[in-house]
């Protein structure tokens, strides 16, 4: 659920804002890799 996903981000954001940036970058890479595989 989105709520569970958001709850997982809260502790990370509390530790460091960089954690969110790294997470977004990792997700972007995963999505990009997935698109490359499909293409």
CSV table of C-alpha atoms in Angstrom, one decimal:
chain,number,residue,atom,x,y,z
A,1,UNK,CA,0.0,0.0,0.0
A,2,UNK,CA,1.1,3.6,-0.6
A,3,UNK,CA,0.7,4.3,3.1
A,4,UNK,CA,3.1,1.6,4.0
A,5,UNK,CA,5.5,2.9,1.4
A,6,UNK,CA,5.3,6.4,2.8
A,7,UNK,CA,5.8,5.1,6.3
A,8,UNK,CA,9.0,3.4,5.2
A,9,UNK,CA,10.3,6.7,3.8
A,10,UNK,CA,9.6,8.7,7.0
A,11,UNK,CA,12.4,7.2,9.2
A,12,UNK,CA,14.8,7.6,6.3
A,13,UNK,CA,13.9,11.3,5.9
A,14,UNK,CA,14.3,11.7,9.6
A,15,UNK,CA,17.8,10.3,9.5
A,16,UNK,CA,19.0,12.3,6.4
A,17,UNK,CA,17.5,14.0,3.4
A,18,UNK,CA,20.2,12.4,1.3
A,19,UNK,CA,18.6,9.1,2.0
A,20,UNK,CA,15.5,10.1,0.0
A,21,UNK,CA,17.7,11.4,-2.8
A,22,UNK,CA,19.6,8.1,-2.9
A,23,UNK,CA,16.4,6.1,-2.8
A,24,UNK,CA,14.9,8.1,-5.7
A,25,UNK,CA,18.1,7.7,-7.7
A,26,UNK,CA,18.0,3.9,-7.0
A,27,UNK,CA,14.4,3.7,-8.1
A,28,UNK,CA,15.0,5.7,-11.2
A,29,UNK,CA,17.9,3.4,-12.2
A,30,UNK,CA,15.8,0.3,-11.5
A,31,UNK,CA,12.9,1.7,-13.7
A,32,UNK,CA,15.4,2.7,-16.4
A,33,UNK,CA,17.0,-0.8,-16.4
A,34,UNK,CA,13.5,-2.3,-16.6
A,35,UNK,CA,12.6,-0.2,-19.6
A,36,UNK,CA,15.9,-1.1,-21.3
A,37,UNK,CA,15.3,-4.8,-20.7
A,38,UNK,CA,11.7,-4.5,-22.1
A,39,UNK,CA,13.0,-2.5,-25.1
